Amino acid sequence: MKEEKNFSEFFAMNGGNGPLSYAKNSSYQKAALDGSKAMVSEAIAYKFDVKKLSSSTPYRIADLGCSIGPNTFAAVKNIIEAVEIKYHSHGLESSVPEFQVFFNDHASNDFNTLFSSLPPDRQYFAVGVPGSFHGRLFPEASLHFVHSSYSLHWLSKLPEEVLDTNSPSWNKGKIHYSGAPNGALEAYQTQFRKDMMSFLNARAQELVPDGLMALLIALVPNGTTPPESFICLLYELLGSSLMDMASKGLVSEAKLHSFNLPIYYASPEELESLVEENGYFSIEKMVPMTNQMKHGITIGNSKLCVLHIRAGVEQLIKEHFGNEIIDELFNHYADKVAAESSFIFKQDHLDNFFEQFVLLKRKVSH
Amino acid sequence: MKEEKNFSEFFAMNGGNGPLSYAKNSSYQKAALDGSKAMVSEAIAYKFDVKKLSSSTPYRIADLGCSIGPNTFAAVKNIIEAVEIKYHSHGLESSVPEFQVFFNDHASNDFNTLFSSLPPDRQYFAVGVPGSFHGRLFPEASLHFVHSSYSLHWLSKLPEEVLDTNSPSWNKGKIHYSGAPNGALEAYQTQFRKDMMSFLNARAQELVPDGLMALLIALVPNGTTPPESFICLLYELLGSSLMDMASKGLVSEAKLHSFNLPIYYASPEELESLVEENGYFSIEKMVPMTNQMKHGITIGNSKLCVLHIRAGVEQLIKEHFGNEIIDELFNHYADKVAAESSFIFKQDHLDNFFEQFVLLKRKVSH
């Protein structure tokens, strides 16, 4: 239960409610979430057995990587409504359980903002859980439903080799594996594999038998890794923006060479094979999602896109490069994205990045 | 479960880790807590029945009004060690349960600081619970041990009459019932009574049968309400410091007249009769504590005393009077306290304020 104090503590999204906050810059994630709501409801309708919940037990839900809202509140509300409907459909109105909801994110997440924006009319007991979801967070067999949206692409830490000048995986002059030498990609893949195994092992202990886990995860198509996706192109441009600043002496070369983004997008096949190898969960559903906002946000409004990227990676960049470069970096970055937007947001670059809805069920015995 | 948004949201102690924070100015509370540790251990040794905890259930502990540490971490560690010792003493080493600890305080508490200072070597799953403990915070029968230290003297809200110029309870020219007309004291008493009933009713639902609740509560002697205690004299001086500022035009008269401290110190008799009237709990122990720091802190160092008062009430004063008066107010206050310290800290004024350890057990049927 000891939480490793590492790099991963700086992965929290921008806090507060200001114009640059994650709370105000997560409409893309929200659109994906909206699309998955019906699938979550369906999962509960068909896969949750009301008879297996003892009448004295509350229904416990965890949202892992919840950030600071408002998306997490919408996700939780949807889950609770689906459970209630399930009870009603069995004529068990009077047996609807109490709900306890565990909002999880790194200890550096802005829980103060999360707590102050909890819906006042919520019908559940709200709780915050600080810590990395790559380790254990909850007692054994204490959760009934785990939800995690847009969080599994964050690695628990950066694979060390990509910063090691003596390694074949050294990711020279890049901040991400996209467009990088092959060794860097493999290092990222290996780290993702380790992280998914830790994640699945921890959840296997924490979920009750038959407990459900709904993951909304950002992926790239099978067999195209690393594909030219708009998101990877956006990270490449962020890297070249940092390089521009280094060449002007505004960012130290050494700092640039010791920085990489701990973000990895797997393919559906890769994800599926990891779940099967892990063995604790059956895959109940795995379908790509339609994100209604993808087209509108990206081509129509590159500024909005920059704000989304900024809300996600600003803390990480601040921690490494210092506060003072941030505004200039993102202004310069916005110009570069605007200049190249017709290339970045080409249809096939849009198609090469999508969200997958994955429903897993904890096997009763393993 | 809807949390009332009222005055009570501003009762949080000073956040952060700075020189004026509660974290750095709660050594008095710590000394009281140290004194109660042995009693908590004894309570678990004699009153907790290991056979009643199913082997698959984690042992769930809540600390209500936890503030931001470090006192809460010490209290929790002590409880867990006592439970472990109990299992060991029965030769049940292998059956020691997992522990889940719920740290509760108002949503405006600085949970970010709390979470970032969680002990890295903790042997429990840590959770933060935002909300007022005067209402429900947890699912039914889900807690095994409730702890609350130095928090029940905070009222959930100020009794309205004390600010009502037409009421016989109007507390004219005062910020606390101490030294105030009798009607004000009664209004405070009535509010405390309501709050204790809400508190006990909520905990009665949340604790398992035979569940334990250890309260460390600041009280005044029986039959002496309102006594001349050093703490009440300190609040009176804070009131007169505000009045001095009002007479200099630094604080508006209207603001001064609409402010009272929502703090009430009951007597042991009063507390006992409320628990009995409530009926859900048996009183297992109720003893006054010796606070080793009381003498040293107060007479020897009036500055430290002012810092403690400040850490507790600053947020409340800021919220009402604005940020800009704070430093001047507390500087002036410190001068007044220093000037009158030999009177304030007289032995009988010290004796008229003490901590009581109260151990309650949830009755199995009621």
Tab-separated table of N, CA and C in Angstrom, chain B residues 151-213:
chain	number	residue	atom	x	y	z
B	151	SER	N	-13.243	18.374	17.792
B	151	SER	CA	-14.053	18.913	16.701
B	151	SER	C	-15.504	19.149	17.095
B	152	LEU	N	-15.995	18.484	18.135
B	152	LEU	CA	-17.424	18.597	18.441
B	152	LEU	C	-17.810	19.921	19.094
B	153	HIS	N	-16.844	20.726	19.469
B	153	HIS	CA	-17.185	22.059	19.996
B	153	HIS	C	-17.534	23.039	18.865
B	154	TRP	N	-17.270	22.644	17.628
B	154	TRP	CA	-17.691	23.474	16.484
B	154	TRP	C	-19.162	23.197	16.195
B	155	LEU	N	-19.975	24.238	16.248
B	155	LEU	CA	-21.395	24.072	15.918
B	155	LEU	C	-21.560	23.979	14.406
B	156	SER	N	-22.635	23.343	13.968
B	156	SER	CA	-22.873	23.223	12.523
B	156	SER	C	-23.242	24.579	11.928
B	157	LYS	N	-23.824	25.418	12.754
B	157	LYS	CA	-24.105	26.792	12.322
B	157	LYS	C	-24.327	27.654	13.556
B	158	LEU	N	-24.277	28.936	13.322
B	158	LEU	CA	-24.479	29.858	14.421
B	158	LEU	C	-25.971	29.924	14.723
B	159	PRO	N	-26.375	29.883	15.995
B	159	PRO	CA	-27.814	30.064	16.280
B	159	PRO	C	-28.238	31.475	15.853
B	160	GLU	N	-29.248	31.546	14.996
B	160	GLU	CA	-29.598	32.834	14.374
B	160	GLU	C	-29.938	33.939	15.372
B	161	GLU	N	-30.574	33.544	16.484
B	161	GLU	CA	-31.042	34.553	17.439
B	161	GLU	C	-29.923	35.453	17.936
B	162	VAL	N	-28.710	34.934	18.030
B	162	VAL	CA	-27.662	35.753	18.650
B	162	VAL	C	-27.286	36.962	17.795
B	163	LEU	N	-27.696	36.925	16.518
B	163	LEU	CA	-27.425	38.079	15.648
B	163	LEU	C	-28.691	38.898	15.403
B	164	ASP	N	-29.803	38.480	15.991
B	164	ASP	CA	-31.092	39.123	15.729
B	164	ASP	C	-31.338	40.221	16.779
B	165	THR	N	-31.307	41.458	16.329
B	165	THR	CA	-31.416	42.587	17.273
B	165	THR	C	-32.762	42.588	17.998
B	166	ASN	N	-33.750	41.885	17.445
B	166	ASN	CA	-35.059	41.839	18.096
B	166	ASN	C	-35.217	40.652	19.045
B	167	SER	N	-34.196	39.833	19.134
B	167	SER	CA	-34.313	38.631	19.955
B	167	SER	C	-33.754	38.887	21.360
B	168	PRO	N	-34.351	38.255	22.381
B	168	PRO	CA	-33.769	38.371	23.725
B	168	PRO	C	-32.388	37.697	23.810
B	169	SER	N	-32.077	36.889	22.786
B	169	SER	CA	-30.771	36.227	22.768
B	169	SER	C	-29.703	37.027	22.011
B	170	TRP	N	-30.095	38.222	21.544
B	170	TRP	CA	-29.137	39.044	20.787
B	170	TRP	C	-27.851	39.232	21.590
B	171	ASN	N	-26.733	38.915	20.935
B	171	ASN	CA	-25.444	38.947	21.630
B	171	ASN	C	-24.713	40.247	21.321
B	172	LYS	N	-25.283	41.311	21.780
B	172	LYS	CA	-24.790	42.653	21.419
B	172	LYS	C	-23.325	42.879	21.820
B	173	GLY	N	-22.537	43.309	20.844
B	173	GLY	CA	-21.162	43.704	21.155
B	173	GLY	C	-20.232	42.565	21.533
B	174	LYS	N	-20.650	41.328	21.290
B	174	LYS	CA	-19.817	40.177	21.644
B	174	LYS	C	-19.657	39.273	20.417
B	175	ILE	N	-18.604	38.485	20.434
B	175	ILE	CA	-18.464	37.499	19.346
B	175	ILE	C	-18.598	36.072	19.870
B	176	HIS	N	-18.912	35.935	21.151
B	176	HIS	CA	-19.021	34.596	21.744
B	176	HIS	C	-19.922	34.710	22.963
B	177	TYR	N	-20.492	33.574	23.402
B	177	TYR	CA	-21.410	33.654	24.542
B	177	TYR	C	-20.709	33.967	25.855
B	178	SER	N	-19.400	33.809	25.866
B	178	SER	CA	-18.718	34.017	27.143
B	178	SER	C	-18.801	35.490	27.522
B	179	GLY	N	-19.288	35.745	28.745
B	179	GLY	CA	-19.491	37.120	29.205
B	179	GLY	C	-20.677	37.807	28.551
B	180	ALA	N	-21.523	37.039	27.872
B	180	ALA	CA	-22.661	37.607	27.144
B	180	ALA	C	-23.942	37.432	27.957
B	181	PRO	N	-25.023	38.139	27.585
B	181	PRO	CA	-26.288	37.959	28.300
B	181	PRO	C	-26.754	36.508	28.225
B	182	ASN	N	-27.559	36.122	29.170
B	182	ASN	CA	-27.958	34.742	29.336
B	182	ASN	C	-28.638	34.131	28.101
B	183	GLY	N	-29.447	34.910	27.417
B	183	GLY	CA	-30.159	34.418	26.236
B	183	GLY	C	-29.218	33.875	25.173
B	184	ALA	N	-28.070	34.508	25.029
B	184	ALA	CA	-27.107	34.060	24.015
B	184	ALA	C	-26.578	32.675	24.372
B	185	LEU	N	-26.250	32.499	25.631
B	185	LEU	CA	-25.751	31.196	26.068
B	185	LEU	C	-26.776	30.098	25.777
B	186	GLU	N	-28.046	30.395	26.089
B	186	GLU	CA	-29.089	29.389	25.843
B	186	GLU	C	-29.220	29.050	24.359
B	187	ALA	N	-29.088	30.054	23.518
B	187	ALA	CA	-29.166	29.814	22.070
B	187	ALA	C	-28.024	28.898	21.617
B	188	TYR	N	-26.846	29.149	22.145
B	188	TYR	CA	-25.707	28.288	21.831
B	188	TYR	C	-25.960	26.856	22.332
B	189	GLN	N	-26.486	26.767	23.545
B	189	GLN	CA	-26.764	25.447	24.130
B	189	GLN	C	-27.743	24.646	23.269
B	190	THR	N	-28.800	25.342	22.839
B	190	THR	CA	-29.825	24.690	22.018
B	190	THR	C	-29.226	24.179	20.711
B	191	GLN	N	-28.360	25.006	20.112
B	191	GLN	CA	-27.741	24.584	18.855
B	191	GLN	C	-26.839	23.375	19.088
B	192	PHE	N	-26.088	23.393	20.162
B	192	PHE	CA	-25.197	22.271	20.466
B	192	PHE	C	-26.001	20.981	20.636
B	193	ARG	N	-27.136	21.112	21.309
B	193	ARG	CA	-28.003	19.967	21.543
B	193	ARG	C	-28.485	19.363	20.213
B	194	LYS	N	-28.942	20.245	19.320
B	194	LYS	CA	-29.390	19.784	17.980
B	194	LYS	C	-28.237	19.105	17.242
B	195	ASP	N	-27.073	19.728	17.315
B	195	ASP	CA	-25.919	19.196	16.581
B	195	ASP	C	-25.498	17.832	17.116
B	196	MET	N	-25.480	17.697	18.413
B	196	MET	CA	-25.070	16.409	18.993
B	196	MET	C	-26.070	15.318	18.604
B	197	MET	N	-27.354	15.668	18.578
B	197	MET	CA	-28.362	14.674	18.192
B	197	MET	C	-28.151	14.253	16.733
B	198	SER	N	-27.928	15.220	15.842
B	198	SER	CA	-27.674	14.875	14.438
B	198	SER	C	-26.426	14.004	14.330
B	199	PHE	N	-25.409	14.392	15.064
B	199	PHE	CA	-24.148	13.649	15.026
B	199	PHE	C	-24.360	12.204	15.491
B	200	LEU	N	-25.013	12.049	16.619
B	200	LEU	CA	-25.197	10.699	17.172
B	200	LEU	C	-26.133	9.857	16.296
B	201	ASN	N	-27.173	10.489	15.755
B	201	ASN	CA	-28.090	9.743	14.881
B	201	ASN	C	-27.378	9.252	13.617
B	202	ALA	N	-26.564	10.111	13.033
B	202	ALA	CA	-25.855	9.716	11.811
B	202	ALA	C	-24.888	8.572	12.107
B	203	ARG	N	-24.130	8.715	13.183
B	203	ARG	CA	-23.138	7.672	13.518
B	203	ARG	C	-23.821	6.355	13.904
B	204	ALA	N	-24.998	6.466	14.520
B	204	ALA	CA	-25.722	5.247	14.898
B	204	ALA	C	-26.062	4.434	13.649
B	205	GLN	N	-26.345	5.115	12.553
B	205	GLN	CA	-26.635	4.397	11.306
B	205	GLN	C	-25.366	3.846	10.664
B	206	GLU	N	-24.291	4.565	10.789
B	206	GLU	CA	-23.076	4.210	10.054
B	206	GLU	C	-22.213	3.149	10.739
B	207	LEU	N	-22.287	3.095	12.058
B	207	LEU	CA	-21.460	2.118	12.784
B	207	LEU	C	-22.123	0.742	12.785
B	208	VAL	N	-21.304	-0.288	12.734
B	208	VAL	CA	-21.830	-1.650	12.893
B	208	VAL	C	-22.282	-1.826	14.347
B	209	PRO	N	-23.163	-2.801	14.622
B	209	PRO	CA	-23.520	-3.082	16.009
B	209	PRO	C	-22.243	-3.380	16.799
B	210	ASP	N	-22.152	-2.872	18.005
B	210	ASP	CA	-20.951	-2.998	18.838
B	210	ASP	C	-19.779	-2.153	18.344
B	211	GLY	N	-19.984	-1.378	17.296
B	211	GLY	CA	-18.925	-0.492	16.806
B	211	GLY	C	-18.577	0.552	17.856
B	212	LEU	N	-17.308	0.963	17.836
B	212	LEU	CA	-16.826	1.880	18.888
B	212	LEU	C	-16.656	3.301	18.362
B	213	MET	N	-16.871	4.255	19.249
B	213	MET	CA	-16.640	5.659	18.893
B	213	MET	C	-15.875	6.325	20.025
